[in-house]
Structure formats: C-alpha cells, structure tokens
Tab-separated table of C-alpha atoms in Angstrom:
chain	number	residue	atom	x	y	z
A	1	UNK	CA	4.697	-10.541	-5.478
A	2	UNK	CA	1.622	-12.700	-6.020
A	3	UNK	CA	3.671	-15.779	-7.069
A	4	UNK	CA	5.786	-15.340	-3.933
A	5	UNK	CA	2.643	-15.477	-1.821
A	6	UNK	CA	1.085	-18.357	-3.784
A	7	UNK	CA	4.166	-20.570	-3.955
A	8	UNK	CA	6.132	-19.654	-0.852
A	9	UNK	CA	4.274	-17.850	1.922
A	10	UNK	CA	0.871	-19.573	1.876
A	11	UNK	CA	2.334	-23.128	1.496
A	12	UNK	CA	4.823	-22.384	4.285
A	13	UNK	CA	1.977	-21.350	6.594
A	14	UNK	CA	-0.064	-24.439	5.657
A	15	UNK	CA	2.925	-26.711	6.403
A	16	UNK	CA	3.209	-25.134	9.840
A	17	UNK	CA	-0.479	-25.832	10.489
A	18	UNK	CA	-1.435	-22.165	10.509
A	19	UNK	CA	-5.012	-21.734	9.323
A	20	UNK	CA	-4.842	-18.494	7.364
A	21	UNK	CA	-8.503	-18.229	6.412
A	22	UNK	CA	-9.785	-15.533	4.008
A	23	UNK	CA	-11.083	-13.335	6.824
A	24	UNK	CA	-7.705	-13.489	8.578
A	25	UNK	CA	-5.957	-12.590	5.316
A	26	UNK	CA	-8.226	-9.572	4.839
A	27	UNK	CA	-7.576	-8.494	8.433
A	28	UNK	CA	-3.827	-8.905	7.887
A	29	UNK	CA	-4.115	-6.829	4.725
A	30	UNK	CA	-5.698	-3.978	6.656
A	31	UNK	CA	-2.971	-4.194	9.309
A	32	UNK	CA	-0.228	-4.132	6.677
A	33	UNK	CA	-1.894	-1.114	4.998
A	34	UNK	CA	-1.886	0.684	8.344
A	35	UNK	CA	1.791	-0.155	8.826
A	36	UNK	CA	2.492	1.223	5.351
A	37	UNK	CA	0.900	4.534	6.324
A	38	UNK	CA	2.923	4.693	9.550
A	39	UNK	CA	6.099	3.881	7.586
A	40	UNK	CA	5.284	6.618	5.037
A	41	UNK	CA	4.644	9.251	7.713
A	42	UNK	CA	7.859	8.438	9.586
A	43	UNK	CA	9.779	8.458	6.296
A	44	UNK	CA	8.309	11.844	5.350
A	45	UNK	CA	9.260	13.284	8.734
A	46	UNK	CA	12.790	11.905	8.410
A	47	UNK	CA	13.075	13.247	4.865
A	48	UNK	CA	12.007	16.708	6.007
A	49	UNK	CA	14.739	16.670	8.670
A	50	UNK	CA	17.420	15.664	6.133
A	51	UNK	CA	16.637	18.206	3.440
A	52	UNK	CA	19.040	21.167	3.141
A	53	UNK	CA	16.090	23.425	2.242
A	54	UNK	CA	14.895	23.773	5.793
A	55	UNK	CA	14.588	27.125	7.523
A	56	UNK	CA	15.830	30.552	6.593
A	57	UNK	CA	15.594	31.830	3.053
A	58	UNK	CA	15.641	28.272	1.669
A	59	UNK	CA	12.519	27.114	3.513
A	60	UNK	CA	10.917	25.229	0.631
A	61	UNK	CA	9.168	21.948	0.069
A	62	UNK	CA	11.588	19.003	-0.177
A	63	UNK	CA	10.475	18.219	-3.738
A	64	UNK	CA	11.220	21.815	-4.833
A	65	UNK	CA	14.535	22.113	-3.024
A	66	UNK	CA	16.817	24.218	-5.195
A	67	UNK	CA	19.650	26.410	-3.910
A	68	UNK	CA	21.584	28.642	-6.319
A	69	UNK	CA	20.273	26.720	-9.323
A	70	UNK	CA	21.305	23.324	-7.927
A	71	UNK	CA	18.581	20.799	-7.154
A	72	UNK	CA	19.126	19.079	-3.815
A	73	UNK	CA	17.477	15.878	-2.777
A	74	UNK	CA	17.615	13.916	0.434
A	75	UNK	CA	20.287	11.189	0.514
A	76	UNK	CA	17.913	8.252	0.921
A	77	UNK	CA	18.302	4.910	-0.820
A	78	UNK	CA	15.496	3.980	-3.198
A	79	UNK	CA	14.850	0.785	-1.221
A	80	UNK	CA	14.076	2.830	1.874
A	81	UNK	CA	11.666	5.011	-0.066
A	82	UNK	CA	10.027	2.013	-1.767
A	83	UNK	CA	9.028	0.467	1.578
A	84	UNK	CA	5.518	1.974	1.732
A	85	UNK	CA	4.838	0.906	-1.858
A	86	UNK	CA	5.904	-2.665	-1.152
A	87	UNK	CA	3.759	-2.783	1.994
A	88	UNK	CA	0.727	-1.396	0.129
A	89	UNK	CA	1.253	-4.044	-2.548
A	90	UNK	CA	1.343	-6.735	0.130
A	91	UNK	CA	-1.810	-5.359	1.725
A	92	UNK	CA	-3.565	-5.445	-1.661
A	93	UNK	CA	-2.596	-9.093	-2.064
A	94	UNK	CA	-3.851	-9.923	1.402
A	95	UNK	CA	-7.032	-7.846	1.431
A	96	UNK	CA	-8.227	-6.952	-2.056
A	97	UNK	CA	-7.521	-10.168	-3.912
A	98	UNK	CA	-8.768	-12.273	-1.027
A	99	UNK	CA	-11.983	-10.253	-0.727
A	100	UNK	CA	-12.671	-10.699	-4.446
A	101	UNK	CA	-12.049	-14.416	-4.150
A	102	UNK	CA	-14.200	-14.674	-1.029
A	103	UNK	CA	-17.078	-12.724	-2.584
A	104	UNK	CA	-16.953	-14.807	-5.748
A	105	UNK	CA	-16.887	-18.171	-3.964
A	106	UNK	CA	-19.631	-17.281	-1.467
A	107	UNK	CA	-22.033	-15.652	-3.942
A	108	UNK	CA	-24.922	-17.695	-5.372
A	109	UNK	CA	-24.289	-18.954	-8.889
A	110	UNK	CA	-26.687	-16.506	-10.532
A	111	UNK	CA	-25.377	-13.540	-8.514
A	112	UNK	CA	-21.616	-13.902	-9.087
A	113	UNK	CA	-21.408	-11.187	-11.742
A	114	UNK	CA	-23.498	-8.763	-9.666
A	115	UNK	CA	-21.348	-9.338	-6.583
A	116	UNK	CA	-18.161	-8.811	-8.592
A	117	UNK	CA	-19.635	-5.671	-10.171
A	118	UNK	CA	-20.357	-4.212	-6.718
A	119	UNK	CA	-16.826	-5.034	-5.642
A	120	UNK	CA	-15.327	-3.308	-8.667
A	121	UNK	CA	-17.711	-0.372	-8.190
A	122	UNK	CA	-16.341	0.139	-4.671
A	123	UNK	CA	-12.836	0.250	-6.125
A	124	UNK	CA	-13.980	2.816	-8.689
A	125	UNK	CA	-15.579	4.971	-5.979
A	126	UNK	CA	-12.428	4.923	-3.878
A	127	UNK	CA	-10.336	5.897	-6.909
A	128	UNK	CA	-12.729	8.752	-7.702
A	129	UNK	CA	-12.543	9.964	-4.088
A	130	UNK	CA	-8.758	9.797	-4.236
A	131	UNK	CA	-8.754	11.808	-7.476
A	132	UNK	CA	-11.093	14.395	-5.958
A	133	UNK	CA	-8.782	14.870	-2.952
A	134	UNK	CA	-5.597	15.354	-4.976
A	135	UNK	CA	-5.967	19.141	-4.730
A	136	UNK	CA	-5.758	19.117	-0.921
A	137	UNK	CA	-2.689	16.860	-0.872
A	138	UNK	CA	0.149	19.379	-0.762
A	139	UNK	CA	3.558	19.333	0.875
A	140	UNK	CA	3.987	21.498	3.926
C-alpha cells in the first residue's frame, strides 16, 4: 500500500493544493485507526448474530462453532473481514511511518540515532504490552 500512497494519493492531494503536512498525516492515521476499531467491533457483533451456534445447547464461541461434528462458520466474504486489517495498515502508513520520518528530519544531526532508538523502543513496549494482554483477550 505504500507505493499507492507515494505515487497516487499524496501527489493527487498536492495537485489539488491540499497541504497534508506530517502532523496532519499523523492525526489522520489516528483517526483511521479509530475507524478500524469501530469497523472491527461492528463486524464482530454482526458475526455473532450470523453464527448458527447462538443460544440453546449450541451456545459456543463463533470460532469454535461445531454442531454434530460439522464446523460452521459465518457466511462472510473475506474482503469484508479484511477491512479492519486494511484500515490498520493505512493508519500505520499515515501515522507510524510519518512519525519516524518527522522525528528523523527534525532531530539534530548527532541525535538522529538516539531519536530513532526511542521511537523503536516505544514500538517494542507496545508490542510487549500487547503480548502481555493476550491472555485476557477471549471471545465471549
């Protein structure tokens, strides 16, 4: 998706006279990430309504939906399910890549590696936090 942004979206915005500065791109990235979370929650709710394993003796999690030895899944197209992933990818392009670029260009020459190290350290901390919270992320 990065080439699409570099060769299509950003030049299109520049031609239209839209000043899409780094701070605005980061802000847009956060908005798109929020939209991805809303999309994912609505999709999960919709998926729970479609599953045949709802209520009664078959009240199971959608991922473990099995009735009489037959595994049932919700009839959703993969493109519908991939929506949150695409939006998160777009938000990473807008926010993460732009913040790295902004930090690198604004840092003093002798501090560039330190600034980039702090940026990567924040990414490592967020990944570690995500890994630590995997145990509490269960389907209901």
